[in-house]
Amino acid sequence: MSRRGWIIGVLLVVGLAVAGWWGARDADEEPLQPTSTGPMGTQAVVDVLDELGADVDVDREVADDVDAALLLADDLERAEREALEGAVQAGATLLVTDPGSELAAEMETDVAVPGGGVTLQPSPDCPVAAFDGIGGVRASGFPFEPDDGEVGCFPVDGGPWLVVSPEGEGRVVSVGSSEWLVNSQLTRADHAALAVAILLPGDEARVTVLPPGELALEGEGMGIDGVLPLVPGWVWALLAQVVVAALVVIGWRARRLGRPVSEPQPVDLPGSELVVAVGELLQVSGSAAHAARRLRADTATQLRQRLGLAPDAPPRELAAAAVAAGADPDQAERAFVAPEPEQDAELLRLARDLEDVRAAVEGHAPALT
């Protein structure tokens, strides 16, 4: 195999490896999934509760004797919602991180917490004892409009970001987003402490975490900053393969490997020899008119620039300007206006007239810069 073949093969292997790695990481980056270890997953919440002694179930079916439940995104079927409501009525605590859920408190739709979040602290008059010692939460999403009997904590512009609503023997805790619970955010501020304070009412509590379905991830109000976290991993893998393929083509076509290839070069003639060769060709052709046109064109180009005329100024205008600059009128007429010569003697006289006019103009007219 040639050296180029080895290089292309190595690049293809690297590209396939990158694409495979990127595709594999997609399985761990399902947004809000309690079984996902990616930055937008929520398995860290499950692990924290489990380490503190809770009996954690990841299931969309909620038992009647459950102590607490976490609803990350509300796409529940009617039977699932009724079972969850029954557990709350029986005394369970429900944490709803989807502000648009039917189970959450009334949302303030005219105000939203700025993207990226703001640091919130419990209000001094918050009567929830479980929140004592919570220093701050980096929150985003939406505030709520508490009704009578509901308790609001963590105030932001427009209303509280967290609302506790009594329901039968239990309570529903509504928060403005789920972003603070994802794996990449749980260790910041007091996010983990707040989750434990809500979901772990006592030792050996039974907690159910409801995984969101596909429909929930298409809705709004989850607090996910931007759409990039929702792009499937196979799209990134495809883009990676396209980039690798482009690099392979560039590396293949950019340079040829191996010894330099000699190529025929044009004949290199000195400038003086080129002038002599052109003159000899003109002499052999015997065309006085052709030589006259070249002499007039070269001299006219020089004098138009020196006299400040336009590059396409007509010959008669050029002759008049040369006379004004000191040239002989008859010579200027013969140099630029008279018919082209047909004999060598006439060509010689034209060359003298052109030289005299040029010398007269350059001797009197100032050079233009």
Tab-separated table of C-alpha atoms in Angstrom, residues 100-348:
chain	number	residue	atom	x	y	z
A	100	GLY	CA	-46.959	23.920	32.839
A	101	SER	CA	-48.291	20.755	34.455
A	102	GLU	CA	-51.941	20.514	35.495
A	103	LEU	CA	-50.690	19.395	38.907
A	104	ALA	CA	-48.523	22.486	39.466
A	105	ALA	CA	-49.583	25.810	40.946
A	106	GLU	CA	-50.873	28.645	38.764
A	107	MET	CA	-47.996	29.929	36.653
A	108	GLU	CA	-47.245	33.613	36.071
A	109	THR	CA	-46.995	33.652	32.267
A	110	ASP	CA	-46.111	37.332	31.881
A	111	VAL	CA	-42.754	37.019	33.671
A	112	ALA	CA	-39.887	34.577	33.196
A	113	VAL	CA	-36.679	34.143	35.132
A	114	PRO	CA	-33.790	35.241	32.852
A	115	GLY	CA	-31.961	32.568	30.852
A	116	GLY	CA	-28.953	31.205	32.715
A	117	GLY	CA	-30.772	31.595	36.026
A	118	VAL	CA	-30.500	33.856	39.062
A	119	THR	CA	-29.507	32.974	42.619
A	120	LEU	CA	-32.568	32.737	44.872
A	121	GLN	CA	-32.884	32.349	48.627
A	122	PRO	CA	-35.885	31.385	50.750
A	123	SER	CA	-37.925	34.364	51.881
A	124	PRO	CA	-37.589	35.178	55.581
A	125	ASP	CA	-41.295	34.490	56.169
A	126	CYS	CA	-41.258	31.089	54.418
A	127	PRO	CA	-42.941	28.770	56.980
A	128	VAL	CA	-41.547	25.518	55.521
A	129	ALA	CA	-39.163	24.224	58.170
A	130	ALA	CA	-37.524	21.828	55.738
A	131	PHE	CA	-36.059	24.803	53.889
A	132	ASP	CA	-34.165	26.085	56.923
A	133	GLY	CA	-30.484	26.128	56.094
A	134	ILE	CA	-30.990	26.239	52.314
A	135	GLY	CA	-28.546	28.960	51.304
A	136	GLY	CA	-29.467	29.538	47.681
A	137	VAL	CA	-30.639	28.015	44.429
A	138	ARG	CA	-29.535	28.940	40.899
A	139	ALA	CA	-32.984	29.053	39.364
A	140	SER	CA	-34.563	29.738	35.988
A	141	GLY	CA	-37.993	29.159	34.456
A	142	PHE	CA	-41.224	30.802	35.610
A	143	PRO	CA	-42.663	32.203	38.870
A	144	PHE	CA	-46.117	31.327	40.202
A	145	GLU	CA	-49.254	33.103	41.471
A	146	PRO	CA	-50.066	31.428	44.820
A	147	ASP	CA	-53.727	31.023	45.714
A	148	ASP	CA	-55.162	31.199	49.192
A	149	GLY	CA	-53.727	28.456	51.350
A	150	GLU	CA	-50.594	28.055	49.204
A	151	VAL	CA	-47.159	29.052	50.486
A	152	GLY	CA	-44.601	30.733	48.228
A	153	CYS	CA	-40.851	30.690	48.779
A	154	PHE	CA	-37.761	31.784	46.853
A	155	PRO	CA	-39.211	35.072	45.528
A	156	VAL	CA	-38.318	36.491	42.110
A	157	ASP	CA	-39.788	39.326	40.062
A	158	GLY	CA	-43.375	38.382	39.367
A	159	GLY	CA	-43.899	35.927	42.236
A	160	PRO	CA	-42.344	32.998	44.081
A	161	TRP	CA	-40.289	30.435	42.172
A	162	LEU	CA	-41.421	27.649	44.571
A	163	VAL	CA	-44.957	27.124	45.856
A	164	VAL	CA	-46.180	24.551	48.397
A	165	SER	CA	-49.836	23.568	47.874
A	166	PRO	CA	-51.669	21.390	50.462
A	167	GLU	CA	-53.652	18.587	48.792
A	168	GLY	CA	-55.620	16.282	51.135
A	169	GLU	CA	-53.167	14.659	53.527
A	170	GLY	CA	-50.175	15.475	51.304
A	171	ARG	CA	-48.747	18.435	49.434
A	172	VAL	CA	-47.599	19.466	45.970
A	173	VAL	CA	-44.352	21.434	45.662
A	174	SER	CA	-44.239	23.341	42.364
A	175	VAL	CA	-40.967	24.841	41.092
A	176	GLY	CA	-40.345	27.029	38.049
A	177	SER	CA	-38.053	24.654	36.144
A	178	SER	CA	-36.270	21.303	36.196
A	179	GLU	CA	-32.869	22.618	35.137
A	180	TRP	CA	-31.521	22.748	38.691
A	181	LEU	CA	-32.030	18.986	39.063
A	182	VAL	CA	-30.004	17.790	36.048
A	183	ASN	CA	-26.677	16.071	36.643
A	184	SER	CA	-24.541	19.048	35.585
A	185	GLN	CA	-26.379	21.410	37.983
A	186	LEU	CA	-27.174	19.295	41.041
A	187	THR	CA	-23.818	19.938	42.722
A	188	ARG	CA	-24.122	23.721	42.384
A	189	ALA	CA	-25.394	26.012	45.138
A	190	ASP	CA	-27.806	24.098	47.435
A	191	HIS	CA	-29.627	22.212	44.658
A	192	ALA	CA	-29.051	18.758	46.152
A	193	ALA	CA	-30.014	19.957	49.611
A	194	LEU	CA	-33.289	21.401	48.314
A	195	ALA	CA	-34.126	18.171	46.475
A	196	VAL	CA	-33.460	16.118	49.616
A	197	ALA	CA	-35.496	18.511	51.778
A	198	ILE	CA	-38.539	18.016	49.540
A	199	LEU	CA	-38.264	14.367	48.503
A	200	LEU	CA	-36.891	12.778	51.667
A	201	PRO	CA	-39.375	13.460	54.467
A	202	GLY	CA	-37.866	10.770	56.706
A	203	ASP	CA	-35.492	7.822	56.927
A	204	GLU	CA	-36.202	4.856	54.657
A	205	ALA	CA	-38.781	6.842	52.714
A	206	ARG	CA	-40.211	5.361	49.551
A	207	VAL	CA	-39.675	7.706	46.602
A	208	THR	CA	-40.882	7.334	43.008
A	209	VAL	CA	-39.207	9.221	40.172
A	210	LEU	CA	-41.439	9.400	37.089
A	211	PRO	CA	-39.358	9.308	33.877
A	212	PRO	CA	-40.580	11.671	31.145
A	213	GLY	CA	-41.751	10.212	27.862
A	214	GLU	CA	-40.883	11.378	24.356
A	215	LEU	CA	-43.854	13.748	24.138
A	216	ALA	CA	-42.789	15.608	27.272
A	217	LEU	CA	-39.436	16.499	25.751
A	218	GLU	CA	-41.198	18.309	22.899
A	219	GLY	CA	-42.993	20.714	25.228
A	220	GLU	CA	-41.957	23.875	26.993
A	221	GLY	CA	-41.222	24.836	30.557
A	222	MET	CA	-38.550	22.270	31.376
A	223	GLY	CA	-35.899	24.934	31.882
A	224	ILE	CA	-33.528	23.489	29.284
A	225	ASP	CA	-31.353	26.315	27.997
A	226	GLY	CA	-31.496	26.094	24.195
A	227	VAL	CA	-32.268	23.275	21.770
A	228	LEU	CA	-28.776	21.811	21.405
A	229	PRO	CA	-29.207	19.363	24.316
A	230	LEU	CA	-32.243	17.926	22.501
A	231	VAL	CA	-30.422	17.250	19.210
A	232	PRO	CA	-30.082	13.454	18.744
A	233	GLY	CA	-26.604	12.033	18.967
A	234	TRP	CA	-26.785	10.467	15.485
A	235	VAL	CA	-26.965	13.990	14.022
A	236	TRP	CA	-23.670	14.927	15.683
A	237	ALA	CA	-22.161	11.608	14.582
A	238	LEU	CA	-23.192	12.305	10.982
A	239	LEU	CA	-21.686	15.783	11.118
A	240	ALA	CA	-18.465	14.314	12.538
A	241	GLN	CA	-18.251	11.848	9.636
A	242	VAL	CA	-18.802	14.659	7.115
A	243	VAL	CA	-15.994	16.689	8.695
A	244	VAL	CA	-13.636	13.708	8.661
A	245	ALA	CA	-14.505	12.958	5.033
A	246	ALA	CA	-13.810	16.584	4.103
A	247	LEU	CA	-10.433	16.437	5.867
A	248	VAL	CA	-9.574	13.239	4.004
A	249	VAL	CA	-10.378	14.856	0.658
A	250	ILE	CA	-8.380	17.957	1.559
A	251	GLY	CA	-5.398	15.872	2.638
A	252	TRP	CA	-5.648	13.789	-0.518
A	253	ARG	CA	-5.868	16.720	-2.920
A	254	ALA	CA	-3.742	19.292	-1.103
A	255	ARG	CA	-0.321	17.910	-2.110
A	256	ARG	CA	1.225	15.037	-4.008
A	257	LEU	CA	3.464	12.777	-1.998
A	258	GLY	CA	6.766	11.565	-3.452
A	259	ARG	CA	9.556	13.100	-5.526
A	260	PRO	CA	8.913	16.388	-7.362
A	261	VAL	CA	7.855	16.007	-10.993
A	262	SER	CA	9.857	18.054	-13.489
A	263	GLU	CA	7.780	20.154	-15.863
A	264	PRO	CA	8.839	22.000	-19.033
A	265	GLN	CA	9.480	25.690	-18.357
A	266	PRO	CA	8.935	28.570	-20.797
A	267	VAL	CA	11.990	30.016	-22.525
A	268	ASP	CA	13.513	32.800	-20.434
A	269	LEU	CA	14.562	35.738	-22.608
A	270	PRO	CA	16.301	38.881	-21.310
A	271	GLY	CA	14.314	42.068	-21.801
A	272	SER	CA	16.879	43.595	-24.184
A	273	GLU	CA	16.791	40.552	-26.446
A	274	LEU	CA	12.993	40.652	-26.457
A	275	VAL	CA	13.023	44.278	-27.634
A	276	VAL	CA	15.534	43.470	-30.366
A	277	ALA	CA	13.478	40.465	-31.477
A	278	VAL	CA	10.291	42.545	-31.737
A	279	GLY	CA	12.138	45.205	-33.749
A	280	GLU	CA	13.488	42.614	-36.140
A	281	LEU	CA	10.021	41.177	-36.646
A	282	LEU	CA	8.646	44.624	-37.418
A	283	GLN	CA	11.495	45.231	-39.859
A	284	VAL	CA	10.873	41.911	-41.579
A	285	SER	CA	7.151	42.610	-41.857
A	286	GLY	CA	7.874	45.947	-43.565
A	287	SER	CA	4.705	47.520	-42.181
A	288	ALA	CA	5.492	51.189	-41.535
A	289	ALA	CA	1.883	51.835	-40.471
A	290	HIS	CA	2.018	49.157	-37.743
A	291	ALA	CA	5.274	50.559	-36.366
A	292	ALA	CA	3.843	54.094	-36.486
A	293	ARG	CA	0.779	53.048	-34.465
A	294	ARG	CA	2.987	51.562	-31.762
A	295	LEU	CA	5.205	54.648	-31.594
A	296	ARG	CA	2.214	56.977	-31.412
A	297	ALA	CA	0.460	54.861	-28.779
A	298	ASP	CA	3.503	54.715	-26.483
A	299	THR	CA	4.233	58.447	-26.782
A	300	ALA	CA	0.552	59.405	-26.385
A	301	THR	CA	0.255	57.337	-23.192
A	302	GLN	CA	3.261	59.117	-21.656
A	303	LEU	CA	2.120	62.620	-22.660
A	304	ARG	CA	-1.533	62.170	-21.581
A	305	GLN	CA	-0.379	61.276	-18.075
A	306	ARG	CA	2.109	64.172	-17.972
A	307	LEU	CA	-0.383	66.730	-19.312
A	308	GLY	CA	-3.189	65.544	-16.999
A	309	LEU	CA	-5.442	64.310	-19.801
A	310	ALA	CA	-7.847	61.385	-19.637
A	311	PRO	CA	-6.410	58.038	-20.781
A	312	ASP	CA	-8.848	58.027	-23.719
A	313	ALA	CA	-8.349	61.675	-24.750
A	314	PRO	CA	-8.567	61.945	-28.592
A	315	PRO	CA	-5.396	62.687	-30.665
A	316	ARG	CA	-6.464	66.207	-31.575
A	317	GLU	CA	-6.992	67.151	-27.931
A	318	LEU	CA	-3.593	65.680	-27.128
A	319	ALA	CA	-1.940	67.693	-29.944
A	320	ALA	CA	-3.556	70.922	-28.696
A	321	ALA	CA	-2.395	70.265	-25.133
A	322	ALA	CA	1.152	69.542	-26.374
A	323	VAL	CA	1.210	72.833	-28.310
A	324	ALA	CA	0.011	74.675	-25.200
A	325	ALA	CA	2.890	73.058	-23.308
A	326	GLY	CA	5.487	74.374	-25.809
A	327	ALA	CA	5.546	71.902	-28.726
A	328	ASP	CA	5.715	73.038	-32.350
A	329	PRO	CA	2.187	73.119	-33.840
A	330	ASP	CA	3.215	71.481	-37.145
A	331	GLN	CA	5.149	68.726	-35.404
A	332	ALA	CA	2.270	68.060	-32.972
A	333	GLU	CA	-0.130	67.852	-35.918
A	334	ARG	CA	2.080	65.379	-37.801
A	335	ALA	CA	2.835	63.401	-34.640
A	336	PHE	CA	-0.738	62.663	-33.535
A	337	VAL	CA	-3.262	63.743	-36.194
A	338	ALA	CA	-1.672	63.209	-39.633
A	339	PRO	CA	-2.348	59.964	-41.549
A	340	GLU	CA	-0.154	56.987	-40.806
A	341	PRO	CA	3.060	56.776	-42.888
A	342	GLU	CA	3.439	54.160	-45.587
A	343	GLN	CA	7.170	54.492	-46.319
A	344	ASP	CA	10.192	54.057	-44.091
A	345	ALA	CA	11.239	57.685	-44.665
A	346	GLU	CA	7.853	58.903	-43.458
A	347	LEU	CA	8.112	56.574	-40.439
A	348	LEU	CA	11.529	58.005	-39.567
